[in-house]
Backbone as a chain_set.jsonl record, in Angstrom:
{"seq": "XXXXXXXXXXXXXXXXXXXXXXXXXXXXXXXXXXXXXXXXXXXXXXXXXXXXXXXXXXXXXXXXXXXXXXXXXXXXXXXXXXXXXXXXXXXXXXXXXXXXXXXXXXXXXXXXXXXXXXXXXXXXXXXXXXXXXXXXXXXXXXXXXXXXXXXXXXXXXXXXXXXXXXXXXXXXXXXXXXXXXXXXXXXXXXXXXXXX", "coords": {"N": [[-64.753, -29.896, 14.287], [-61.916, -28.784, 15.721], [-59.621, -26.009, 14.634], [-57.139, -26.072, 15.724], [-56.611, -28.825, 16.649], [-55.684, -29.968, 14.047], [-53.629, -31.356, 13.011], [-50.957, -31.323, 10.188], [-48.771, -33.653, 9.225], [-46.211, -34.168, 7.414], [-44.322, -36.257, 6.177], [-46.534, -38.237, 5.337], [-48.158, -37.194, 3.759], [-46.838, -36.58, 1.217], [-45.619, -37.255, -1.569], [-42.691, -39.779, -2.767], [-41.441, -38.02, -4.744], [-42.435, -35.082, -5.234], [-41.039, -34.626, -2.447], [-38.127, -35.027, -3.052], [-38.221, -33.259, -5.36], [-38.324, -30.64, -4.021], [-36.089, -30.828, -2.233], [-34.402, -30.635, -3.856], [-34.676, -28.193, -4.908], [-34.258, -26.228, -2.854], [-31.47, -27.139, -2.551], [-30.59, -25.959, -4.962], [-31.115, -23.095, -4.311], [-29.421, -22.349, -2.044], [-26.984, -23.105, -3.274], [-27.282, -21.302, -5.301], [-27.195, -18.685, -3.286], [-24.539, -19.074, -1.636], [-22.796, -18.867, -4.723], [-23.76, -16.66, -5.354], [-22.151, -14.93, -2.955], [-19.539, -15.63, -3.366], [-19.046, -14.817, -5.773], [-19.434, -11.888, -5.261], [-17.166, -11.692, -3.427], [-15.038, -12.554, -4.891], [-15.054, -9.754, -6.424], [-14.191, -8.233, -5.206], [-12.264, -9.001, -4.47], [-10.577, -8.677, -6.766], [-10.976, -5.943, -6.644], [-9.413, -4.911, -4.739], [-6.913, -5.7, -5.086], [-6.631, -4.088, -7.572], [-6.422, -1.919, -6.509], [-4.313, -2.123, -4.693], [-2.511, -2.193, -6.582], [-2.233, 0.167, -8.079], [-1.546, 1.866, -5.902], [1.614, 0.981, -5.389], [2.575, 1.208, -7.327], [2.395, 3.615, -8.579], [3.92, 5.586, -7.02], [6.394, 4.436, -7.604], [6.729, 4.285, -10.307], [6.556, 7.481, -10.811], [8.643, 8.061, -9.59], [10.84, 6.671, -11.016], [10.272, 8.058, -13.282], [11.385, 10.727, -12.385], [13.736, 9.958, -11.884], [14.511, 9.204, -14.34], [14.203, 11.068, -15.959], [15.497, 13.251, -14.519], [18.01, 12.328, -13.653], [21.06, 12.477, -14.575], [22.6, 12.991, -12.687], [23.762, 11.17, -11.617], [26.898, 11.319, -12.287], [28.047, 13.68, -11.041], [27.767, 12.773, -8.865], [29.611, 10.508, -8.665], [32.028, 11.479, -8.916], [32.3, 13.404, -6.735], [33.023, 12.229, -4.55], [34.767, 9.555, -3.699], [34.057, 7.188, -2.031], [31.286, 6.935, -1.971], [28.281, 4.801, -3.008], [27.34, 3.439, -6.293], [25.404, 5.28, -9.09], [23.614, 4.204, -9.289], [22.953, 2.535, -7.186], [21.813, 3.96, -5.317], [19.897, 5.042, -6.757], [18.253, 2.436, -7.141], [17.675, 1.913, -4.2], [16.073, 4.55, -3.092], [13.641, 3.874, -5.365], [13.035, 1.45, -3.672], [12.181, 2.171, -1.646], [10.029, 4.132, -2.229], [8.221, 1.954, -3.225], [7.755, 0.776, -0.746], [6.617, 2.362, 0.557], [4.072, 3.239, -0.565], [3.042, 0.462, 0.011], [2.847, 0.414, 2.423], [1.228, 2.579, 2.947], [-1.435, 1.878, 1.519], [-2.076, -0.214, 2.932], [-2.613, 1.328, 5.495], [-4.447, 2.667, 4.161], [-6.401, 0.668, 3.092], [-7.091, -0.215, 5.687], [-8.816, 2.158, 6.552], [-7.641, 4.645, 7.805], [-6.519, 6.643, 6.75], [-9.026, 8.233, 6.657], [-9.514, 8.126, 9.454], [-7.248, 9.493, 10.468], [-6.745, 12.186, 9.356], [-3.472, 13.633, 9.21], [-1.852, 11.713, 8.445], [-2.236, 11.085, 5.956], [-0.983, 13.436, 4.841], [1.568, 13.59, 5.827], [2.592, 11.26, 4.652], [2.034, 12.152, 2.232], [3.993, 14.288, 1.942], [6.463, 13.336, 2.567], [6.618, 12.003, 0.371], [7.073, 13.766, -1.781], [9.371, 15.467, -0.842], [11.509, 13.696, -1.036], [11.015, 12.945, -3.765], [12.395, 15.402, -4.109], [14.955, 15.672, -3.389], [17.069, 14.213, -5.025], [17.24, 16.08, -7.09], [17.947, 18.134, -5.776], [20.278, 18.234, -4.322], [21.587, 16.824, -6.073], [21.773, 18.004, -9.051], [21.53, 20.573, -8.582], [23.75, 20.918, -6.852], [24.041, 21.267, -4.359], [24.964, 20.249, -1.335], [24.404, 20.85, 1.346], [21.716, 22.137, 1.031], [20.436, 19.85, 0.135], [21.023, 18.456, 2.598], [18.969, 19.439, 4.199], [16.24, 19.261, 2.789], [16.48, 16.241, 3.12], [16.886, 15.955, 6.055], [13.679, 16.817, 6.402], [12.459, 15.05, 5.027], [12.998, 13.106, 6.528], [11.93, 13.681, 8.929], [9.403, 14.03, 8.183], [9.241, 10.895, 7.74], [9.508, 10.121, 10.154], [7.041, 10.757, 11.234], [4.81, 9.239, 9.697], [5.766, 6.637, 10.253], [4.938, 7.14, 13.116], [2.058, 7.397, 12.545], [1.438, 5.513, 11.078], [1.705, 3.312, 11.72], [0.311, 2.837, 14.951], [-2.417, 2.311, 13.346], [-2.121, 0.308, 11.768], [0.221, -2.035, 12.377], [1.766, -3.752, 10.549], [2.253, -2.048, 8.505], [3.483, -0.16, 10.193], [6.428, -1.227, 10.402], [6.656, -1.894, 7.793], [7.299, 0.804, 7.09], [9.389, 1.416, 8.824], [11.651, 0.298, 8.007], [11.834, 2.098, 5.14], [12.907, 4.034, 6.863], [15.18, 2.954, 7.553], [16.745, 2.983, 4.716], [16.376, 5.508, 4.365], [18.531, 6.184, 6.123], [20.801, 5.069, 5.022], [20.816, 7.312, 3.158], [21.197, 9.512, 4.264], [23.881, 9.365, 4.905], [25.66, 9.382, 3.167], [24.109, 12.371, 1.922], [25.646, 13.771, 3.868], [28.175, 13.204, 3.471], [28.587, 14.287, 1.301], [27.629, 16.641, 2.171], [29.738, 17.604, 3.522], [31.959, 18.122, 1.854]], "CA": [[-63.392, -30.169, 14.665], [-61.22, -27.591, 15.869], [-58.419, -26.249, 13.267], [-55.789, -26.374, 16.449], [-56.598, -30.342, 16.755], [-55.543, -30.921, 13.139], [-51.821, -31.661, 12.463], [-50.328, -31.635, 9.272], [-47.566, -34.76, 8.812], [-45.088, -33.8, 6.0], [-43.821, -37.251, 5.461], [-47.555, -39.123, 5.162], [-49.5, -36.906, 2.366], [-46.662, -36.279, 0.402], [-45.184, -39.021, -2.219], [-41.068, -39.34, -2.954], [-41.135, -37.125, -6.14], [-42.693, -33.903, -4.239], [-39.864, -34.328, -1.133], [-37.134, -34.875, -3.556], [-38.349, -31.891, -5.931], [-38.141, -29.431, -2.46], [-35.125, -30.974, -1.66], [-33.329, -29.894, -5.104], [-34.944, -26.988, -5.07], [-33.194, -25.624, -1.809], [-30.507, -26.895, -3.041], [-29.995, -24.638, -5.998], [-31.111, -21.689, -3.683], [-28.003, -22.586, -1.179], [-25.883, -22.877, -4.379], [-27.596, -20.051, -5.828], [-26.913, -17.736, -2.521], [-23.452, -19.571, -2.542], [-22.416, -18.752, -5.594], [-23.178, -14.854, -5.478], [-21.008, -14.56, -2.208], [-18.08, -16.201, -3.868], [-18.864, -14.0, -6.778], [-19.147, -11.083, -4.448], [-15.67, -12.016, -2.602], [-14.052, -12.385, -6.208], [-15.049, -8.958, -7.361], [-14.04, -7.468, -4.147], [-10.895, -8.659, -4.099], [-10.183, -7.775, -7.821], [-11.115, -4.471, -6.535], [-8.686, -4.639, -3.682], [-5.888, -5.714, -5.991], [-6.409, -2.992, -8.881], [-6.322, -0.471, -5.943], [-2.551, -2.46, -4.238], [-1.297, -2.073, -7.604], [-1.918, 1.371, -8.306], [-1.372, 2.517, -4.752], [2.594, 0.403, -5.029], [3.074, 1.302, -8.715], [2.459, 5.046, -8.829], [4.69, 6.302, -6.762], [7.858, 3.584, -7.846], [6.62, 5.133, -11.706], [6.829, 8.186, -10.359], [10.313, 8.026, -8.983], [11.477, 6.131, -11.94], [10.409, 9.688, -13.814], [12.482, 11.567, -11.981], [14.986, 9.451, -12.001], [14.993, 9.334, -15.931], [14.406, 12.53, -16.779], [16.555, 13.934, -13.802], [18.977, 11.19, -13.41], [22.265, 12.655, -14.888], [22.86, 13.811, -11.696], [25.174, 10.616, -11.035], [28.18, 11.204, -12.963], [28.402, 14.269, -10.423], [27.952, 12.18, -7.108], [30.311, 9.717, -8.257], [33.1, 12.119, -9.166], [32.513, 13.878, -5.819], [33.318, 11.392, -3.407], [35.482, 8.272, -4.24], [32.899, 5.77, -1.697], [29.552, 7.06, -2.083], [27.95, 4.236, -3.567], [27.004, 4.25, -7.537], [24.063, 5.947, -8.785], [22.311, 3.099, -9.65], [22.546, 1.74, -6.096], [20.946, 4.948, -4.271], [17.945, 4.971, -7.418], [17.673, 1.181, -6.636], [16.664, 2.567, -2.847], [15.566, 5.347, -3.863], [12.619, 3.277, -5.909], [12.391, 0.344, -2.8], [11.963, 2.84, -0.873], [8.946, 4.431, -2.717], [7.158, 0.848, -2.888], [7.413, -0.118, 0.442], [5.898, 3.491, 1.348], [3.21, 3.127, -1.418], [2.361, -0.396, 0.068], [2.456, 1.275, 3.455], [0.035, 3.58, 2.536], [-2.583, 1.086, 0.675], [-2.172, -1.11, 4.337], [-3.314, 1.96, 6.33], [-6.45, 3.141, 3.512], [-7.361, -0.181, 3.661], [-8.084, -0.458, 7.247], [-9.579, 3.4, 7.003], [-6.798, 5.155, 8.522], [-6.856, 8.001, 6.174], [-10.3, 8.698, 7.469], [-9.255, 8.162, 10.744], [-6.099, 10.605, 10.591], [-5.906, 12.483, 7.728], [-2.636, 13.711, 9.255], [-1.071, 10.452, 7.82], [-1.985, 11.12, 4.269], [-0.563, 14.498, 4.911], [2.307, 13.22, 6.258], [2.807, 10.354, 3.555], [2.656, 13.33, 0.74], [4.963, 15.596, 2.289], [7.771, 12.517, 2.494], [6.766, 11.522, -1.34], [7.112, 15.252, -2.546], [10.467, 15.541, -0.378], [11.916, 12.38, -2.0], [11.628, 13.596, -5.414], [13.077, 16.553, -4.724], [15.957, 14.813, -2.973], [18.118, 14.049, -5.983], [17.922, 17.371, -8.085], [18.384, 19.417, -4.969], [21.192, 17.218, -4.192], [23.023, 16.71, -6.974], [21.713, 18.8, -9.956], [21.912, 21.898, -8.256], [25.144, 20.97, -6.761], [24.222, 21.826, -2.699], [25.078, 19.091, -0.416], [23.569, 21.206, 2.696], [20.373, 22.446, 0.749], [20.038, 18.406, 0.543], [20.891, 17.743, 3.581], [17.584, 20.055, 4.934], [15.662, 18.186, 2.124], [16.831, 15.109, 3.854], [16.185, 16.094, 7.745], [12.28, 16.669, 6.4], [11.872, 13.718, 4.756], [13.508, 11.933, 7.178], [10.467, 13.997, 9.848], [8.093, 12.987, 7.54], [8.836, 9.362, 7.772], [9.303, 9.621, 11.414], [5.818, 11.325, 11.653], [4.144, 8.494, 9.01], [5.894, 5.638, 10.943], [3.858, 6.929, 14.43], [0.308, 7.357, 12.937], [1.003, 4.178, 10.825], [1.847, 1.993, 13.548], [-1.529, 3.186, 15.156], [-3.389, 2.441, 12.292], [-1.239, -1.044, 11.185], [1.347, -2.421, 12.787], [2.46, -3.88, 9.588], [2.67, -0.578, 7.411], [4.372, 0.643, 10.829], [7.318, -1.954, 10.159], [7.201, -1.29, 6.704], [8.335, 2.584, 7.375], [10.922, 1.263, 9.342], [12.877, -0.176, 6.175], [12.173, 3.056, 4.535], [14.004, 4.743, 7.346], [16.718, 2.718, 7.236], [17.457, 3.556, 3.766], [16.466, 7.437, 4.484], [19.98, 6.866, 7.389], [21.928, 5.117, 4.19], [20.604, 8.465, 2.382], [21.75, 10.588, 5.119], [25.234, 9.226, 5.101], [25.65, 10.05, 1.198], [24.527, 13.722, 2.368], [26.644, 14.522, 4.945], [29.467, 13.071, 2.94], [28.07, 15.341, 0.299], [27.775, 18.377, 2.062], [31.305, 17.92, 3.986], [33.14, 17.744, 0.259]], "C": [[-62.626, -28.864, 14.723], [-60.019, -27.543, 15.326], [-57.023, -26.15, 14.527], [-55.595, -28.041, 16.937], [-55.997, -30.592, 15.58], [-54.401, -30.893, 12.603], [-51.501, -31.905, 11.389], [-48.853, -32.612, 9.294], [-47.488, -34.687, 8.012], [-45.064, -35.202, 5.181], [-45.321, -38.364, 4.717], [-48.316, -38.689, 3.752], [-48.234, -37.103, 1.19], [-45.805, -37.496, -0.282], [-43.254, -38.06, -2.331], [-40.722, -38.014, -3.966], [-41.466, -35.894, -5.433], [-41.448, -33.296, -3.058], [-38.669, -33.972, -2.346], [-37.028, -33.065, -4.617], [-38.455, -30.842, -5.114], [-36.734, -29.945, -2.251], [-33.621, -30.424, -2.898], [-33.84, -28.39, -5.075], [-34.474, -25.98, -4.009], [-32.393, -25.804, -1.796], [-29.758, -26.238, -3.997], [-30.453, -23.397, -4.962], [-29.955, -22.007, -2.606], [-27.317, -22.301, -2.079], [-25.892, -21.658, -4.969], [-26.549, -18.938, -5.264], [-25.176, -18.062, -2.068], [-22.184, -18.693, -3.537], [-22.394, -16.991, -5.948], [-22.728, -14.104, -4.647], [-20.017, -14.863, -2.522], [-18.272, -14.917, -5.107], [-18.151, -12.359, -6.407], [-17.486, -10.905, -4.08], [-14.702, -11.765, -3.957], [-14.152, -10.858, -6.828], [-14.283, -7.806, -6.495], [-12.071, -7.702, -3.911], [-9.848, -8.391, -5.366], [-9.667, -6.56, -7.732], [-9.69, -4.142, -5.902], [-7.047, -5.008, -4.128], [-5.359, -4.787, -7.386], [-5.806, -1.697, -7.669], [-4.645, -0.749, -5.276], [-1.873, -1.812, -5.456], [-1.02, -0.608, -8.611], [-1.014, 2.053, -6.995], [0.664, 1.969, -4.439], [2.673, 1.359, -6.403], [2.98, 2.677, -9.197], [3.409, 5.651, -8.352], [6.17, 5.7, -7.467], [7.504, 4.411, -9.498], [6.819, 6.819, -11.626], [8.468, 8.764, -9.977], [10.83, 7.942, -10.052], [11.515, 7.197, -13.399], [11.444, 10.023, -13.607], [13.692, 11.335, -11.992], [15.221, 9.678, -13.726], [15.488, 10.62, -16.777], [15.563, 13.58, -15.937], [17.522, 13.473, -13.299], [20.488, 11.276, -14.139], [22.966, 13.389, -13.802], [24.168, 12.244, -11.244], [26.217, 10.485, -11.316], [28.776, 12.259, -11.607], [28.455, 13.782, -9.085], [29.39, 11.18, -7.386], [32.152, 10.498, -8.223], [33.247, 13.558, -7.441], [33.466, 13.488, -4.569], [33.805, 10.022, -3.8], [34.309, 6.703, -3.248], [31.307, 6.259, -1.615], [29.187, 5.871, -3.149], [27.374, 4.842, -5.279], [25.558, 4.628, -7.587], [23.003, 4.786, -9.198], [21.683, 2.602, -8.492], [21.5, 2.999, -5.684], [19.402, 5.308, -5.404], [17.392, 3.546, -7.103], [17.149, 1.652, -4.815], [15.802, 3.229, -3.044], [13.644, 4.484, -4.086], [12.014, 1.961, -4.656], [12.001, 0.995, -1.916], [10.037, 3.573, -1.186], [7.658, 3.615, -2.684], [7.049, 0.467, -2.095], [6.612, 1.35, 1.172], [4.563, 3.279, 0.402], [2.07, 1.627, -0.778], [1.913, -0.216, 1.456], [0.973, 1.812, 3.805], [-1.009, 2.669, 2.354], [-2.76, 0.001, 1.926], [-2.892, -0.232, 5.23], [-4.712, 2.392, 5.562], [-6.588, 1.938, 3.776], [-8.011, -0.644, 4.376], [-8.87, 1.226, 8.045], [-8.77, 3.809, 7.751], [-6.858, 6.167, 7.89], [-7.854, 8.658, 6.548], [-10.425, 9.299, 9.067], [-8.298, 9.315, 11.285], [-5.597, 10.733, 9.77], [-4.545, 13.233, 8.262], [-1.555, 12.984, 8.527], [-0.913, 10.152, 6.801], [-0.572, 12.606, 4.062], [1.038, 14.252, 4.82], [3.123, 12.309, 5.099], [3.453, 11.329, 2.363], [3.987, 14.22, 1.162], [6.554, 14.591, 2.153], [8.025, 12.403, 0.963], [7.008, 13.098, -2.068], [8.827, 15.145, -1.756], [11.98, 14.685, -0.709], [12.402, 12.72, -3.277], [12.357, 14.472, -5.143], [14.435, 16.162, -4.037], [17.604, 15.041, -3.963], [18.43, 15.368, -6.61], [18.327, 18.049, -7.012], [20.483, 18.875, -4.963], [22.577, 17.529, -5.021], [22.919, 17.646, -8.315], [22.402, 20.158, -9.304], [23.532, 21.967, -7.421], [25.079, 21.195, -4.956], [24.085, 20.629, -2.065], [24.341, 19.517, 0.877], [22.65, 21.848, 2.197], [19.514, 20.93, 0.709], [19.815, 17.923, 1.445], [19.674, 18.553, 4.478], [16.672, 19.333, 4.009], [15.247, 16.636, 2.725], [15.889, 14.553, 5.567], [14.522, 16.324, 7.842], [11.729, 16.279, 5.722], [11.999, 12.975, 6.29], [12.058, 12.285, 8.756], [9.511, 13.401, 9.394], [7.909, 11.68, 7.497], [8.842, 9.079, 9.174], [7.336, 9.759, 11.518], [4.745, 9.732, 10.848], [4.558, 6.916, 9.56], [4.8, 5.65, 12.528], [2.387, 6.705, 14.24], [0.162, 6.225, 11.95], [0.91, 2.687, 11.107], [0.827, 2.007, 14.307], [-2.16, 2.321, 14.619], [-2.987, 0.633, 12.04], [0.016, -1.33, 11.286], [2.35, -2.97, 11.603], [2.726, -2.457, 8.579], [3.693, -0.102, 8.695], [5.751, -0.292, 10.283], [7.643, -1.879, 8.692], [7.973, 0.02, 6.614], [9.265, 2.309, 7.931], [11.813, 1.013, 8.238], [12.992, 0.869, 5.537], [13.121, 4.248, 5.32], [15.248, 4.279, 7.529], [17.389, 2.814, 5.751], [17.234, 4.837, 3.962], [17.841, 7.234, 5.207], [20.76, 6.332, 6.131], [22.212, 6.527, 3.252], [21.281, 9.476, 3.066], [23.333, 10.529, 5.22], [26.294, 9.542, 4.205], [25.516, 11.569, 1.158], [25.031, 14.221, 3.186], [28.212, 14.403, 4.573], [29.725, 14.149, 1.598], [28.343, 16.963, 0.627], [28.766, 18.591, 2.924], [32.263, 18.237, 2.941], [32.44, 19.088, -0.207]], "O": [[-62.721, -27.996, 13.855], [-59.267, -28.517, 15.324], [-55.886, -26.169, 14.054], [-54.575, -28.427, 17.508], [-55.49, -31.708, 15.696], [-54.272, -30.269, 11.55], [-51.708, -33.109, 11.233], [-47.811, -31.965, 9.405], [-48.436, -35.011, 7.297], [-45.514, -35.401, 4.053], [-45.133, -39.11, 3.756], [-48.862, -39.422, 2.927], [-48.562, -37.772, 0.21], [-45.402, -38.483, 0.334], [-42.783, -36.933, -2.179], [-39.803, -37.211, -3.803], [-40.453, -35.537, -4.831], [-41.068, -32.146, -2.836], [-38.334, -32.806, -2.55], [-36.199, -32.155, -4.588], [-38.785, -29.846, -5.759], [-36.066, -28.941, -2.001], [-32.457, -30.049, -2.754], [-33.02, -27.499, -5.297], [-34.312, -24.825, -4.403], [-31.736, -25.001, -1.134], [-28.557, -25.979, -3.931], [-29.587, -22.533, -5.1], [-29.575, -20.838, -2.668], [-26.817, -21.179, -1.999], [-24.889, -20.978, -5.182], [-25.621, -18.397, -5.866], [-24.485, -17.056, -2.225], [-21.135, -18.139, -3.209], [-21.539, -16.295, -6.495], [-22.644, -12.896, -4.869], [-19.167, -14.28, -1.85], [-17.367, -14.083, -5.141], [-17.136, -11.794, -6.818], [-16.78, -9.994, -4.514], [-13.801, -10.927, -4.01], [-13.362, -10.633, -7.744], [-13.869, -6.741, -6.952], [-11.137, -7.026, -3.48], [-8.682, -8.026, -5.223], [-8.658, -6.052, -8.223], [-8.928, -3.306, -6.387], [-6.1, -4.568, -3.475], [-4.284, -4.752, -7.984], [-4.989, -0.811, -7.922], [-3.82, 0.164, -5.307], [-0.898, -1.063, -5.389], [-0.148, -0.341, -9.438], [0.046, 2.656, -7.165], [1.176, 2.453, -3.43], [2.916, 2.529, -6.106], [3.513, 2.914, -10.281], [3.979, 6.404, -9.141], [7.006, 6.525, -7.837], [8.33, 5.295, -9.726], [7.325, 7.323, -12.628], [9.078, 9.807, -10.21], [11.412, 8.958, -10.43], [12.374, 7.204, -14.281], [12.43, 9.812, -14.314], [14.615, 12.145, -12.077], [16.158, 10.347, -14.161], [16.347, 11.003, -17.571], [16.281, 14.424, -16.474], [18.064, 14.126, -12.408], [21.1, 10.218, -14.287], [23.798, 14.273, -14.008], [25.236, 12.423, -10.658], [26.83, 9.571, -10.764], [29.814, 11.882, -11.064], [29.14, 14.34, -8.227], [30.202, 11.064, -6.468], [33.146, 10.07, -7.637], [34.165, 14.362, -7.276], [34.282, 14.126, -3.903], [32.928, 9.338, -4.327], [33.971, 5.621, -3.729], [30.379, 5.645, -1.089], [29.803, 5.946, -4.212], [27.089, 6.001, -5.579], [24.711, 4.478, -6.707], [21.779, 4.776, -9.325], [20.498, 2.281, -8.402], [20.297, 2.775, -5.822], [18.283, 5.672, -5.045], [16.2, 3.421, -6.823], [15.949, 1.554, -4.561], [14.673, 2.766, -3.207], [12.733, 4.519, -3.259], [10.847, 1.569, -4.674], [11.287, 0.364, -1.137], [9.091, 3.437, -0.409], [6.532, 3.998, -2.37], [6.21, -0.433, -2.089], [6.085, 1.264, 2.281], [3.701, 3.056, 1.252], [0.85, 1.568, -0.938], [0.787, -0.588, 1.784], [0.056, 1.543, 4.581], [-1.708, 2.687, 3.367], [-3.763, -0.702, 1.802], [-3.818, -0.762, 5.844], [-5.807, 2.464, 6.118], [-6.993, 1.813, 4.932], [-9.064, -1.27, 4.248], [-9.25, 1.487, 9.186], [-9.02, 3.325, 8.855], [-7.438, 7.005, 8.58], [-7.633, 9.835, 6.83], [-10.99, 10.239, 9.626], [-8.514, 9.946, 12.319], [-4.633, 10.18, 9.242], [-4.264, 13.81, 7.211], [-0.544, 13.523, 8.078], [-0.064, 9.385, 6.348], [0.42, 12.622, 3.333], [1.691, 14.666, 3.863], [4.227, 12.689, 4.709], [4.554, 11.39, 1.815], [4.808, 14.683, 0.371], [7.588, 15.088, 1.709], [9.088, 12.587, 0.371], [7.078, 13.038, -3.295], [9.554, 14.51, -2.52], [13.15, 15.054, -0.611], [13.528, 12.794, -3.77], [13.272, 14.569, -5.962], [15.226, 16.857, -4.675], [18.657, 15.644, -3.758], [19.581, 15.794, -6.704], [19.296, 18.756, -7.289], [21.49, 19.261, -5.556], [23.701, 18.016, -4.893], [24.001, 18.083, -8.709], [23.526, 20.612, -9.518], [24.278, 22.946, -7.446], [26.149, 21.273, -4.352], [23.066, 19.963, -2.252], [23.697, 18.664, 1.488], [22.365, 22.631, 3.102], [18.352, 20.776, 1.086], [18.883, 17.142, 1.635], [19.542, 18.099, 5.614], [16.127, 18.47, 4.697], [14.154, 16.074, 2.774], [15.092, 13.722, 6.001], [13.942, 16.142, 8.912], [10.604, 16.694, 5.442], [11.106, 12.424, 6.935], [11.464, 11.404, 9.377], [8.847, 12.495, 9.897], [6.811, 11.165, 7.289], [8.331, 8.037, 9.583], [6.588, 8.84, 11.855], [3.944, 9.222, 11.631], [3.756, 6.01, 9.331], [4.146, 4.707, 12.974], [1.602, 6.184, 15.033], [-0.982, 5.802, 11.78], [0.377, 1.605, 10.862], [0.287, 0.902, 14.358], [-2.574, 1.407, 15.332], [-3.899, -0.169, 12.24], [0.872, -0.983, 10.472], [3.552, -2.708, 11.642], [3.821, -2.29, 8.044], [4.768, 0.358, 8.312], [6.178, 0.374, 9.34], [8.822, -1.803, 8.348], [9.091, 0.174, 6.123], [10.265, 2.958, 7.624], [12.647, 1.794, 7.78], [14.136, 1.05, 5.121], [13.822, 5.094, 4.765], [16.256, 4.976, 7.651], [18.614, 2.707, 5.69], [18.224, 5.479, 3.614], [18.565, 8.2, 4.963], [21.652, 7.148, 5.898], [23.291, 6.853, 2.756], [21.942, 10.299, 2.433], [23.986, 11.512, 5.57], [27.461, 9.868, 4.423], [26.392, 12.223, 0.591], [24.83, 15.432, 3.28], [29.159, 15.054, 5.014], [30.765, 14.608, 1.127], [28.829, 17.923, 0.03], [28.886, 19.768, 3.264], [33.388, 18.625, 3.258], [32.713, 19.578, -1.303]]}, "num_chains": 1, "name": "protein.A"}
C-alpha cells in the first residue's frame, strides 16, 4: 500500500478526552501568548508615563527654583508700574508655560523627532535656558531693555521650536502656540518695563 493512499481522520482514531485535552491546551497557549502582550503593553506604557512625567515635571521644578530662590524680584515689578500684573500671575505663566513646553517636547521624542531634527532639541534648550534667565535679568538686575533682548530670543526660540514641532506633531505644534501667547503677555510687561 502506498503511504500517499493512506489518510489520517482526526475525528475517527481519536476518543473525546484526547480532542478536549488539545483543545485546552491551545487554549492556555493563546492565553499564555495573550497575556505576555498585555503584560508587554502594560510595562510599556508605565515606561511611557515615567518618561511624560519627568519630561512635564522637570522643567515646571525647575522654574519653580528659580522662582523661589530668585523670586524677590516682584516687590520691584510691582512698584514699577501701577498695571503690570502681580508677581504671582506672571510665575503662574511663567510655570504653564514651562509644562506645556516640557509636554511639547515629550510629544515630539516620542514620535522620534529629536532624532529626526536635533535642531528642535537645540532649539527647545535655548528657549528653557532663556526663560530662566528672564526674571533675574528683568527684574533683579533692574534692566527692562537687557530683558527685553532676553525676551526677543526666547520669543525666536519658540518661534523656531513651534516650526520643527509642527513638522514633527501637529499637536506639540499647537501646544507652542499657547506658550507664545504668554511669551506676547511677557512681552507687554517688558516693554512696559523698559519704557519706565
Amino acid at each position: 500500500m502506498d503511504s500517499q493512499d493512506i489518510r489520517y481522520r482526526g475525528g475517527d482514531d481519536r476518543d473525546s478526552a484526547t480532542t478536549a485535552a488539545m483543545a485546552e491546551t491551545d487554549r492556555k497557549h493563546a492565553d499564555d501568548n495573550n497575556k505576555g502582550k498585555r503584560d508587554q503593553k502594560r510595562a510599556m506604557a508605565k515606561r511611557g508615563l515615567k518618561s511624560l512625567t519627568v519630561a512635564v515635571a522637570a522643567p515646571v521644578l525647575v522654574m519653580l527654583f528659580e522662582t523661589y530662590f530668585l523670586g524677590g524680584y516682584g516687590n520691584r515689578a510691582r512698584s514699577s508700574s501701577s498695571w503690570i500684573p502681580p508677581p504671582w500671575v506672571l510665575h503662574a505663566i511663567r510655570l504653564a508655560s514651562s509644562g506645556l513646553m516640557g509636554l511639547a517636547a515629550w510629544l515630539v521624542w516620542v514620535d522620534g523627532g529629536f532624532h529626526k531634527k536635533p535642531n528642535a532639541l537645540y532649539l527647545y534648550l535655548a528657549q528653557f535656558t532663556l526663560c530662566l534667565l528672564w526674571g533675574p535679568v528683568t527684574f533683579l538686575v533692574g534692566s527692562g531693555f537687557a530683558g527685553l533682548v532676553v525676551w526677543l530670543g526666547q520669543s525666536a526660540a519658540l518661534f523656531g521650536c513651534y516650526k520643527a514641532f509642527n513638522e514633527i506633531s501637529p499637536v506639540a505644534g499647537n501646544l507652542v502656540k499657547l506658550c507664545l501667547a504668554c511669551a506676547a503677555l511677557v512681552a507687554v510687561v517688558n516693554v512696559k518695563l523698559a519704557i519706565a
